[in-house]
XYZ file of C-alpha atoms in Angstrom:
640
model
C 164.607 126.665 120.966
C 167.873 128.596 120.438
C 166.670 131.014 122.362
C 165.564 128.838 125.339
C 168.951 127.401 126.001
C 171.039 130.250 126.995
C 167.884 130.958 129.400
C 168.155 127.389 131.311
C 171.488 127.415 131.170
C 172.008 130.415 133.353
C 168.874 129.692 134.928
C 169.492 129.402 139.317
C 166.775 126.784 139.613
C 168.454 124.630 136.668
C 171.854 125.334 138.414
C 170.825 123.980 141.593
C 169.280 121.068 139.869
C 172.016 119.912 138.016
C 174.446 121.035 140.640
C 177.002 123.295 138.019
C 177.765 127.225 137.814
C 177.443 129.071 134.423
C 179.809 131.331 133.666
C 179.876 134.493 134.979
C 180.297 138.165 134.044
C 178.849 141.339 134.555
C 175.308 141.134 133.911
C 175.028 137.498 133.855
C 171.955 137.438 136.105
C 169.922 139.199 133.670
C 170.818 136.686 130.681
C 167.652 134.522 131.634
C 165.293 137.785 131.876
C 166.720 138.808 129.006
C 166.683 135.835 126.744
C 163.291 134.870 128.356
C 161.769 138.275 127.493
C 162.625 137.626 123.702
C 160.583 134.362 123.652
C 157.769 135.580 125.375
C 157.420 138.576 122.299
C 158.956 137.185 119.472
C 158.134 133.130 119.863
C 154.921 134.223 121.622
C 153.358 136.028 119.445
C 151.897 134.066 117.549
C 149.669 132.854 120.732
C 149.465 136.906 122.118
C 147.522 137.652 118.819
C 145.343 134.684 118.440
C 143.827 134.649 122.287
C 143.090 138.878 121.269
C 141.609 137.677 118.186
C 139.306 135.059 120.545
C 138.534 137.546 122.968
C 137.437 139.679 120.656
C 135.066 137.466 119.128
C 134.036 136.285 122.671
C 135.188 133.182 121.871
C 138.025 132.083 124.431
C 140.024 129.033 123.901
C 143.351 127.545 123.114
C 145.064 130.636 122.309
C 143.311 132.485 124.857
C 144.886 130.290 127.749
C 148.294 129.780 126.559
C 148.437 133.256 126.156
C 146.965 133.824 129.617
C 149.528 130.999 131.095
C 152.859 133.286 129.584
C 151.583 136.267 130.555
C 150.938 135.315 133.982
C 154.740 133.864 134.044
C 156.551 136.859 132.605
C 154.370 140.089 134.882
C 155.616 137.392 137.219
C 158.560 136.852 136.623
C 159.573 140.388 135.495
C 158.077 141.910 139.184
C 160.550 139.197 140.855
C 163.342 140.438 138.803
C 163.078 144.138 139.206
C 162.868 143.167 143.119
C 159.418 144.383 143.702
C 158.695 141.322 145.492
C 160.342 137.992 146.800
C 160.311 134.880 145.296
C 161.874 132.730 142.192
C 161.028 133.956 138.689
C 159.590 131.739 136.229
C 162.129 132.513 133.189
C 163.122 129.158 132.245
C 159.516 128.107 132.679
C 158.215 130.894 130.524
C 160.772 130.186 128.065
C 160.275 125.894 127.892
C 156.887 126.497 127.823
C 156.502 128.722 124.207
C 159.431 126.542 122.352
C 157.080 123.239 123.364
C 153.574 124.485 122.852
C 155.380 126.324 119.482
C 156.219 122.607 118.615
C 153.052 121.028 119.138
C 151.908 123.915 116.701
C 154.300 122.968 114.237
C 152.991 119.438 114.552
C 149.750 120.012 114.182
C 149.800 122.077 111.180
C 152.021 119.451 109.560
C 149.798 116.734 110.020
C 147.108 118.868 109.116
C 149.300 119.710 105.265
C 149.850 116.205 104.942
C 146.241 115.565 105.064
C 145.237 117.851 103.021
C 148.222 116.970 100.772
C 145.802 115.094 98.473
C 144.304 117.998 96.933
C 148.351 119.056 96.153
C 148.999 115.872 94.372
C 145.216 115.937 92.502
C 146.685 119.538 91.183
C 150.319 117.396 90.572
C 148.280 115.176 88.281
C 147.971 117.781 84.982
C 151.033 117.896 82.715
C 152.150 121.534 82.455
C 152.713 121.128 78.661
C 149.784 119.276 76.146
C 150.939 118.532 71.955
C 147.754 120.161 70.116
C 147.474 119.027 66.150
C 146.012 121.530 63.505
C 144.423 121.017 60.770
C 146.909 119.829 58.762
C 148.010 117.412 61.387
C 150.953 118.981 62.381
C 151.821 119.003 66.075
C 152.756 121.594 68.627
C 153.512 121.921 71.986
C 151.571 124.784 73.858
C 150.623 125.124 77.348
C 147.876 123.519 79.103
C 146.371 126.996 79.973
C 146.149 127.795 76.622
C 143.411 124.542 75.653
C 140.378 125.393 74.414
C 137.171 123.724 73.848
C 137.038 121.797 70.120
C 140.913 121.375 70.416
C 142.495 118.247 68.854
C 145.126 116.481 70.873
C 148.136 113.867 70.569
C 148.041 111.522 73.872
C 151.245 109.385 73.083
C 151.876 105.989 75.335
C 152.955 106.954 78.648
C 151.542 110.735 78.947
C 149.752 112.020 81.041
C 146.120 113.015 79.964
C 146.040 117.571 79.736
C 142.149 117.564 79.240
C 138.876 115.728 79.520
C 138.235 114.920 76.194
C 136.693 112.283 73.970
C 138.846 109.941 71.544
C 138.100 110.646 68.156
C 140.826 107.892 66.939
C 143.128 105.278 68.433
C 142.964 102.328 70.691
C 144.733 102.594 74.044
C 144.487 101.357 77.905
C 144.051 104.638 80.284
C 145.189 104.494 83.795
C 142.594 106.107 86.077
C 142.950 104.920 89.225
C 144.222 108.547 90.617
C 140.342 109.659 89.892
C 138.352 106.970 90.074
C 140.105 104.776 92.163
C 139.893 101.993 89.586
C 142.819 99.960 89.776
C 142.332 98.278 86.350
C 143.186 100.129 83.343
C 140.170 101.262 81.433
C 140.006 100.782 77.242
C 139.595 103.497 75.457
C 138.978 104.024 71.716
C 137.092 106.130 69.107
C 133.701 107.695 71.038
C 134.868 107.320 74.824
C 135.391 109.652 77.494
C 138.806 110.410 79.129
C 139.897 112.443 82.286
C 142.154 115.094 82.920
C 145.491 114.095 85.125
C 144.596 110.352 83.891
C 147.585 108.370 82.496
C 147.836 106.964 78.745
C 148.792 103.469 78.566
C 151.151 101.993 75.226
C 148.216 103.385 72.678
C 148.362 106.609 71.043
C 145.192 108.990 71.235
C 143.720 111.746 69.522
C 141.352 113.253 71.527
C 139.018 116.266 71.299
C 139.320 118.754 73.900
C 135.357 118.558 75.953
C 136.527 120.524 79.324
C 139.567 122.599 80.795
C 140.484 123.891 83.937
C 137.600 124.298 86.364
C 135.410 122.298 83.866
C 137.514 119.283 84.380
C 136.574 116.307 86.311
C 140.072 116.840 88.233
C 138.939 120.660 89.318
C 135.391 119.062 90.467
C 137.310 116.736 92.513
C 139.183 119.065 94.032
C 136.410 121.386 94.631
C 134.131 118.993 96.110
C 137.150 117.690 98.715
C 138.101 121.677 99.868
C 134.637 121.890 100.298
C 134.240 118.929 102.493
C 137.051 118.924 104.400
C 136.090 123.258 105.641
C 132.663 122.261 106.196
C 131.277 121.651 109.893
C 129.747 118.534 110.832
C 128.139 118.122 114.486
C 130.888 115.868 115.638
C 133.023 119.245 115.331
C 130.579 121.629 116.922
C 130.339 119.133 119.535
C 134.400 119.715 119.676
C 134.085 123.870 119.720
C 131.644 122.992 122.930
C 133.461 121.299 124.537
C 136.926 123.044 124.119
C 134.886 127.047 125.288
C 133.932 124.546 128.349
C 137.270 123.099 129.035
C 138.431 127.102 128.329
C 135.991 128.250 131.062
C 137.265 125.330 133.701
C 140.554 126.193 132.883
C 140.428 129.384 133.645
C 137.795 128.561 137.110
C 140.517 126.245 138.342
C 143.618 128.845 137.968
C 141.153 131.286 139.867
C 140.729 128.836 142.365
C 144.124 127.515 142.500
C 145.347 131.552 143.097
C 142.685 132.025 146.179
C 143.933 128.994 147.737
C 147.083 128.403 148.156
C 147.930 131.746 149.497
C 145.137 131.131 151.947
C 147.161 127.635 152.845
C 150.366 129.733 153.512
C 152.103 129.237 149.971
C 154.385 131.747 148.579
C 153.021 133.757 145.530
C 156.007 132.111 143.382
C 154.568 128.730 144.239
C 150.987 129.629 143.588
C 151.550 131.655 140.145
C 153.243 128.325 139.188
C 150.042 126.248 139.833
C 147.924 128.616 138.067
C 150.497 128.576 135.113
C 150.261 124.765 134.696
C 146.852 124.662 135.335
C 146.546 127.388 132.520
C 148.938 125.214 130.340
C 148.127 121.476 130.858
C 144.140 122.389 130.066
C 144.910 123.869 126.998
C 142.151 123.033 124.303
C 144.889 122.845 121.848
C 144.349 118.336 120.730
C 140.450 119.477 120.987
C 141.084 121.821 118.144
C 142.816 119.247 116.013
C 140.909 115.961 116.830
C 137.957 116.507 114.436
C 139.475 118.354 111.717
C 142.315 116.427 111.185
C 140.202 113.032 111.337
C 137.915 115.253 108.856
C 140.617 115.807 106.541
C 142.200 112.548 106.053
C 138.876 110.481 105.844
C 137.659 113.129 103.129
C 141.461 112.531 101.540
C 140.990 108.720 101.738
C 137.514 108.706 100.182
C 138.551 111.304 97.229
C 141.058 108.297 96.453
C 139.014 105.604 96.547
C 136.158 107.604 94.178
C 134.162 108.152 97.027
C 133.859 112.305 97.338
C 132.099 113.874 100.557
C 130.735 117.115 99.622
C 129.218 117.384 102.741
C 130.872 116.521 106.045
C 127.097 116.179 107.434
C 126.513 112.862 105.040
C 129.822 111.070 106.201
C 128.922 111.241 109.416
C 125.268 110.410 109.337
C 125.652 107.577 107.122
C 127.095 105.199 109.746
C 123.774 105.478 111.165
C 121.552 104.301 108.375
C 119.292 100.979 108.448
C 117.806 101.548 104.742
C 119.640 102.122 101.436
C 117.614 103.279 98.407
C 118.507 102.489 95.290
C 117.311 104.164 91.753
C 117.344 100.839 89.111
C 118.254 102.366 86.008
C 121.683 103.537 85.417
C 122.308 102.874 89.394
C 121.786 99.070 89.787
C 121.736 98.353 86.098
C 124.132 99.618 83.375
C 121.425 101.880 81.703
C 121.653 100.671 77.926
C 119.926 97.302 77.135
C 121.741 94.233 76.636
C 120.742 90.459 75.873
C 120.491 89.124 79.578
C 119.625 85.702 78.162
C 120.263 83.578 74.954
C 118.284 80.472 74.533
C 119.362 78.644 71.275
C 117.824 76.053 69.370
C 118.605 72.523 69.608
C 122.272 72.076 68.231
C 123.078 76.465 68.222
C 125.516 77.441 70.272
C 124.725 80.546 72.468
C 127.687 82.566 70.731
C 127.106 81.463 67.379
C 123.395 82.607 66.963
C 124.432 86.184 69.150
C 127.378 86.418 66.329
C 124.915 86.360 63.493
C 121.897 88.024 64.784
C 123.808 90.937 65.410
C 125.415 90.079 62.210
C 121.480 90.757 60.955
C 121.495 94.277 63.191
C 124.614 95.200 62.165
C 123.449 98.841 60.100
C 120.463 99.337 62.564
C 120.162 102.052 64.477
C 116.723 100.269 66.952
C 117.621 100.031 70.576
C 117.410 96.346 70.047
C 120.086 96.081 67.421
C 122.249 98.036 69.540
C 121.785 95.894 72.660
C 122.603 92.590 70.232
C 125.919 94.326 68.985
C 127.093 95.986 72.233
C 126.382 92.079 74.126
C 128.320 90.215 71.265
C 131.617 93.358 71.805
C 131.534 92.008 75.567
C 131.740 88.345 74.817
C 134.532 89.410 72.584
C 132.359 87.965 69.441
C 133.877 89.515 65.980
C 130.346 90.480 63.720
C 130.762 89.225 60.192
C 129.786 92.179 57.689
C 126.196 91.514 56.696
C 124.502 92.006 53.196
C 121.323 93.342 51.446
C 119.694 95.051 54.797
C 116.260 95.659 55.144
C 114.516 97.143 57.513
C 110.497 96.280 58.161
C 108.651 98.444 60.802
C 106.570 96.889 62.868
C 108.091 93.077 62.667
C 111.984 93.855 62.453
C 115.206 93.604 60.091
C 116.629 90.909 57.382
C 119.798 90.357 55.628
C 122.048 88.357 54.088
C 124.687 86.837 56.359
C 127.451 84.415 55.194
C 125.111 83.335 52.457
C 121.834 83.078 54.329
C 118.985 84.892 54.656
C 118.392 85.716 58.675
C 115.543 87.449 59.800
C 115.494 89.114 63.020
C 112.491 90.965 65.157
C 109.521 90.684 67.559
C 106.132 88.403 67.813
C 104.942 90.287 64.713
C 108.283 88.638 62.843
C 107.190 85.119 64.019
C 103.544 85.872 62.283
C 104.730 87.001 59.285
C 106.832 84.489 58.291
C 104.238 81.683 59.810
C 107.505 80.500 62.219
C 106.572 78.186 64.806
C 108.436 77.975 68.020
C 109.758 74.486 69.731
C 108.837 74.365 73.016
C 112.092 75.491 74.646
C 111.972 78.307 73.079
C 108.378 79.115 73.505
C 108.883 78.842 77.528
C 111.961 81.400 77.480
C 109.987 83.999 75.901
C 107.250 83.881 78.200
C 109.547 83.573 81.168
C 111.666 86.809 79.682
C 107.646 88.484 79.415
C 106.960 87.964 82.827
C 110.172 89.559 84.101
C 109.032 92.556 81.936
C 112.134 92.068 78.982
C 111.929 92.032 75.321
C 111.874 88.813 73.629
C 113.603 89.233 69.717
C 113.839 85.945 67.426
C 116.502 85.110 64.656
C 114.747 83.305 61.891
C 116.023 81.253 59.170
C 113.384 80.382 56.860
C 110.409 79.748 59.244
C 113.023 77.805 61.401
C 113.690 80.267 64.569
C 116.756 79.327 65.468
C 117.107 81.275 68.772
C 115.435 83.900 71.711
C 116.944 86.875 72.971
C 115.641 88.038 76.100
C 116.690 91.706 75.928
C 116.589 93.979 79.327
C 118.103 96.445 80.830
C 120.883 94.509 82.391
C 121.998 94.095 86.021
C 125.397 95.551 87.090
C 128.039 92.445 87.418
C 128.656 94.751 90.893
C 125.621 95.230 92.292
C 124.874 91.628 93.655
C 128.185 92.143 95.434
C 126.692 95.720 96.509
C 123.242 94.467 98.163
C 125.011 91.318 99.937
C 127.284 93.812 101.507
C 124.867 96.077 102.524
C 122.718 93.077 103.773
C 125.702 91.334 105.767
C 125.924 94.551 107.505
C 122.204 94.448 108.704
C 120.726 97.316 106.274
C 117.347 97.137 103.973
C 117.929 97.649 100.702
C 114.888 98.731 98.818
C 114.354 99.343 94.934
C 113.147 102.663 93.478
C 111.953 102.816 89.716
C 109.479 104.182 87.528
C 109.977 101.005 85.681
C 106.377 98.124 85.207
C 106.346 96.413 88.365
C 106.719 92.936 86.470
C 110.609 94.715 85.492
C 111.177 96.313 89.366
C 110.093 92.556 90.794
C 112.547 91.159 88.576
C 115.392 92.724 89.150
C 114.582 92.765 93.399
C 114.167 89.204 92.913
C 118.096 88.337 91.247
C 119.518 90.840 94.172
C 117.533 89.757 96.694
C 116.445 93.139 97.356
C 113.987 93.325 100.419
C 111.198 95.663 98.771
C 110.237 97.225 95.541
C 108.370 100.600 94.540
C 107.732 100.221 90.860
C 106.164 102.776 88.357
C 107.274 105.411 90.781
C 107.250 109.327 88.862
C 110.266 111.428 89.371
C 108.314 113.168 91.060
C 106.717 110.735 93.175
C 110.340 109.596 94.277
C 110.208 111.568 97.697
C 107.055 110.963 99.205
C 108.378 107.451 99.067
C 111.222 108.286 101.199
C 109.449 110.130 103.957
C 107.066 107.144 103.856
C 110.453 105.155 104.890
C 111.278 107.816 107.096
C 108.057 107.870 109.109
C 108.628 104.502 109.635
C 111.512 105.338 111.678
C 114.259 104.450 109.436
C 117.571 106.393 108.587
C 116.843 106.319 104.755
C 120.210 106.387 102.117
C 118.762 107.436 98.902
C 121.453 106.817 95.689
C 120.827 108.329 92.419
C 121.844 109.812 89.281
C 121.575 113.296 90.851
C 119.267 114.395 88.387
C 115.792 113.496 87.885
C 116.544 111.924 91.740
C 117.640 115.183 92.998
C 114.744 116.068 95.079
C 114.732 112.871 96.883
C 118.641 113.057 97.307
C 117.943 116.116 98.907
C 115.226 114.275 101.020
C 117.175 111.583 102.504
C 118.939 111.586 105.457
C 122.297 111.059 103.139
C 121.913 111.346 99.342
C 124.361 109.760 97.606
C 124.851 110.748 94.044
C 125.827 108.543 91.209
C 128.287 110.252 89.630
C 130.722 109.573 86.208
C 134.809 110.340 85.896
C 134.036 113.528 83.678
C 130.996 114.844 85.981
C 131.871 114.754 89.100
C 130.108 117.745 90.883
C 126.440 116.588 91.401
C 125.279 119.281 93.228
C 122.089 117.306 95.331
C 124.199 114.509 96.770
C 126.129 114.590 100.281
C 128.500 111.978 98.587
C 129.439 111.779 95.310
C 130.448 108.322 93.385
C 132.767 108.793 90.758
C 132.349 105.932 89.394
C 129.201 104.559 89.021
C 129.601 101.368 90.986
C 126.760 100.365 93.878
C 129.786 98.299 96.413
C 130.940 102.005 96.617
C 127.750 102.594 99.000
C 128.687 99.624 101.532
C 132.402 101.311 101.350
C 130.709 104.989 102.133
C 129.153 103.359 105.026
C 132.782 101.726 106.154
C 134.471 104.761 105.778
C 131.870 106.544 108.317
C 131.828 104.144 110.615
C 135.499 104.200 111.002
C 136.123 108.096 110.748
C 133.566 108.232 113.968
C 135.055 106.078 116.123
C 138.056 107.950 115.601
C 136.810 111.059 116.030
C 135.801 109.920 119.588
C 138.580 108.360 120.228
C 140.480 111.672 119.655
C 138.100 113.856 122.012
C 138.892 111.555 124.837
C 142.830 111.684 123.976
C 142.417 115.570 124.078
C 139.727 116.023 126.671
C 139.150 113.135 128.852
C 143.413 113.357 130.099
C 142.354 116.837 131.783
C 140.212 114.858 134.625
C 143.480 114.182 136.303
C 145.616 116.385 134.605
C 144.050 119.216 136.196
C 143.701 118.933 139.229
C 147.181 117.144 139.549
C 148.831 120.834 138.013
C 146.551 122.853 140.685
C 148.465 120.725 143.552
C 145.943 118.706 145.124
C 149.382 115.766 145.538
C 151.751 118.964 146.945
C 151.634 117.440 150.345
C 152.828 114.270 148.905
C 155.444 116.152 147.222
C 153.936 115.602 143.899
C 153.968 118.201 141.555
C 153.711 119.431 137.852
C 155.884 122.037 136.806
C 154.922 124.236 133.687
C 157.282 122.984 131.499
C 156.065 119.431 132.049
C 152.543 120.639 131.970
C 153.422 121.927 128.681
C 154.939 118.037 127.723
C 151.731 116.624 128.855
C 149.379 118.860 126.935
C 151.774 118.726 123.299
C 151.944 115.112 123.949
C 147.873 114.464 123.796
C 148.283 116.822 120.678
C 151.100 114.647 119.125
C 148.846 111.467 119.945
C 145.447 112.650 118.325
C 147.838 113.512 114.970
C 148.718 110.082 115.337
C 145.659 108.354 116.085
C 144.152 110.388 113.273
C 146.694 108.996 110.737
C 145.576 105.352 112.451
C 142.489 106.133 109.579
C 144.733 105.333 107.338
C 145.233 101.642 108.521
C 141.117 101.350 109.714
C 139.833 102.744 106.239
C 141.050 99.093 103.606
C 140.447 99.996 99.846
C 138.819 97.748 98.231
């Protein structure tokens, strides 16, 4: 820019324009030539190597015509100059035209950095410093690159988290809504998992070191979002095709534009303009930043929300699906059994026959005992200590509880003792049979007190989930090796539209080409590992993922955290990434159906014309409005 001002300021077109003299002295003619011969080498450069590099690789585009368009102006101008022939150089032209189209560079590339500034402030996340304890318990302060595996660290209130770990003592609130896009702060204590880069809340934590550097969930992250945001999609392909075809026009239409005019009686200097703006205002330059940069900030948005594209193909085929698959266990259902029903004898309260049943269960280890204590921990129900435990195979567990002898177990329990069952109680157990769950007594004496139907239960988020994907006009269908009495069930509280039940892992993708030689654009989301094949299968797999294993290698989208309403959100997010993505190739493309042959003259008799510089305007200023239409995703794309 410094350069171009001493060039328009002695410049004898500007002069005239602006009706002023410069000053002179000897050789003050040459100070535009000069100054303008500067800019063309030094501040075009950058363009002079990149259209070699695309001509080399027989690849001709942006770089390739602006560099075209300056050349053409300097031999030009430089001929006119030197006096070889007649006419007005181009100096001022030349010189306007690299300091703009060097700007719209600049702009591009920093909308481009602040898109991809998300994987800068993932790496921002990890404290430089972590406080290990030895064996003795005393702390010290070493460096995070010096963690290993096994290591024992102090988390106090307020710190940030060095390692993914799990909490061998303390109770504490974690903040890890910069992973897994969970606003709420999580609980931690003794046994659970916690995240690199993740924030401590008022607790103090000792944690055991479980992953470092790349085996953190924060370097998965990271890798899966790089990955995503260099890899091509079609949308971009169709981009490349269109900007060597624009390239080629270009280029036909300054050919065309130098026959003619000469033929119509127009100086050279007035013709070499025309093919310089034609050369300039067609530039490909918005067509090379209107699918990355929508690319980079969707991918960005997504990786914030706990939604990470690890292929770019997935995002944008998922705004096309009709069908979503869903695995049941672990996917639609939390995975670990819980008591999905309590029905109580007349005068029991629900809570107060959970609180001593798994009062009862208390020191077994039976999947059943653990689904009775880990259901009374959610209602926030405090388990008395329980005495004189027995375990009987076969027909289930006693002990003494607050003075009374409870018994707790199956049919087999009922038998034994010779317990007979009022009739409210008789109908909930065969209601929990026919849905396929567990039905466990608590037994006082041959008095049974209450029936726990026991089940794997449904995720609190997936009837949110299904109605989503519903209310936007998409099939959801179950998928579970599961009895079909347990699959039926659980379609029948989401209102899911169909059900394959008793399905082998195996089995799992024959059952999606069967949906896909139906005609349907078939979502399949899974845990990514007994799933994978069928993940693979789909047209987008989507792969239930966790905050400490992130990089689940057969999905195109990963879920951090394992919540279902993330799949409706996927869908969102695609939706609104493509329709900018279009709207960015007709910003950058669909302009050049006046624009060029408005620079080639076709107004001239009207007195209309584009000069170079303003060409140059033009084409920057479609460049600085897909950059801002891109950042538009921003507003389009609502977090939940």
């Amino acid at each position: 820019m410094l350069l171009t001002i001493p060039t328009l300021i002695w410049s004898g077109m500007i002069q005239h324009w602006f009706d002023y003299t410069a000053p002179q002295f000897p050789g003050a003619a040459y100070i535009p030539a000069m100054f303008g011969t500067v800019v063309y080498f030094y501040g075009g450069s950058p363009f002079l190597r990149g259209g070699y590099q695309e001509l080399r690789s027989r690849l001709p585009g942006m770089m390739t015509l602006i560099s075209l368009a300056i050349t053409v102006a300097f031999v030009y101008s430089a001929v006119v100059t030197l006096g070889l022939v007649e006419g007005l150089d181009l100096w001022w032209e030349l010189a306007t035209l690299v300091a703009i189209m060097l700007l719209g560079h600049w702009i591009e590339m920093r909308s481009i950095n602040q898109a991809q500034g998300a994987l800068k402030e993932l790496a921002k996340l990890l404290p430089d410093m972590a406080v290990r304890l030895d064996e003795a318990g005393t702390t010290k302060e070493i460096p995070v690159a010096e963690l290993r595996r096994g290591d024992l660290l102090l988390i106090r209130p307020g710190a940030s988290i060095p390692a993914d770990g799990v909490v061998k003592e303390g109770t504490s609130a974690v903040n890890e809504a910069m992973i897994t896009g969970e606003s709420k702060p999580m609980d931690k204590s003794a046994g659970d998992r916690v995240i690199a880069g993740t924030v401590n809340g008022q607790g103090s934590l000792r944690v055991e070191v479980t992953g470092t550097g790349d085996e953190t969930a924060l370097a998965g992250i990271m890798r899966l979002v790089e990955q995503a945001q260099t890899s091509r999609s079609r949308a971009q392909a169709l981009a490349d095709r269109a900007a060597f075809y624009l390239t080629i026009i270009a280029i036909v239409s300054a050919a065309i534009t130098a026959i003619v005019w000469p033929l119509l009686g127009r100086p050279w200097g007035f013709t070499i303009e025309r093919v310089v703006t034609v050369l300039v205002i067609a530039c490909p330059h918005a067509l090379g930043l209107a699918i990355p940069l929508v690319t980079a900030i969707s991918t960005t948005i997504g990786a914030r929300n706990g939604l990470l594209v690890r292929d770019r193909r997935g995002l944008e085929e998922a705004r096309l699906l009709n069908t979503v698959v869903f695995d049941k266990t672990g996917t639609l259902t939390l995975g670990s059994h819980r008591v999905v029903k309590t029905t109580a004898a007349d005068g029991f309260p629900d809570d107060e026959v959970l609180r001593v049943a798994a009062s009862v269960q208390r020191d077994a280890e039976h999947p059943i005992a653990q689904a009775l204590m880990t259901s009374a921990k959610e209602h926030g129900i405090e388990v008395p200590l329980s005495q004189d435990f027995e375990s009987m195979p076969g027909r289930g567990v006693r002990a003494l509880v607050e003075g009374r002898r409870l018994h707790v177990g199956g049919p087999a329990l009922l038998k034994m003792l010779a317990a007979e069952l009022p009739e409210t109680l008789r109908r909930a157990a065969e209601s929990a049979a026919a849905d396929g769950q567990s039905a466990t007594y608590l037994v006082e004496g041959n008095q049974v007190l209450a029936v726990f139907a026991i089940a794997d239960a449904i995720r609190p988020e997936s009837f949110d989930a299904v109605k989503r994907l519903h209310d936007n006009g998409l099939e959801v269908v179950l998928l579970t090796g599961d009895s079909t009495a347990v699959g039926n069930a659980v379609a029948k509280e989401l209102a899911i539209d169909a059900v394959f039940a008793e399905v082998l892992p195996e089995d799992k993708v024959a059952k999606i080409e069967e949906l896909q030689a139906q005609g349907k654009r078939v979502a399949m989301v899974g845990d990514g590992v007994n799933d994978a094949p069928a993940l693979l299968t789909a047209d987008v797999g989507i792969a239930i993922g966790t905050g400490t294993d992130v990089a689940v290698e057969a999905g195109d989208v990963v879920l951090v955290r394992s919540d279902p309403r993330d799949v409706p959100a996927i869908i969102a997010l695609s939706k609104a990434t493509y329709r900018k993505m279009i709207q960015n190739l007709w910003w950058a493309a669909g302009y050049n159906i006046v624009a060029i042959p408005l620079a080639a003259g076709v107004l001239a008799a009207w007195g209309i014309l584009l000069q170079p510089a303003l060409g140059a305007v033009l084409m920057s200023l479609s460049t600085i409005v897909v950059a801002i239409n891109a950042q538009l995703l921003r507003r389009a794309v609502r977090s939940r």
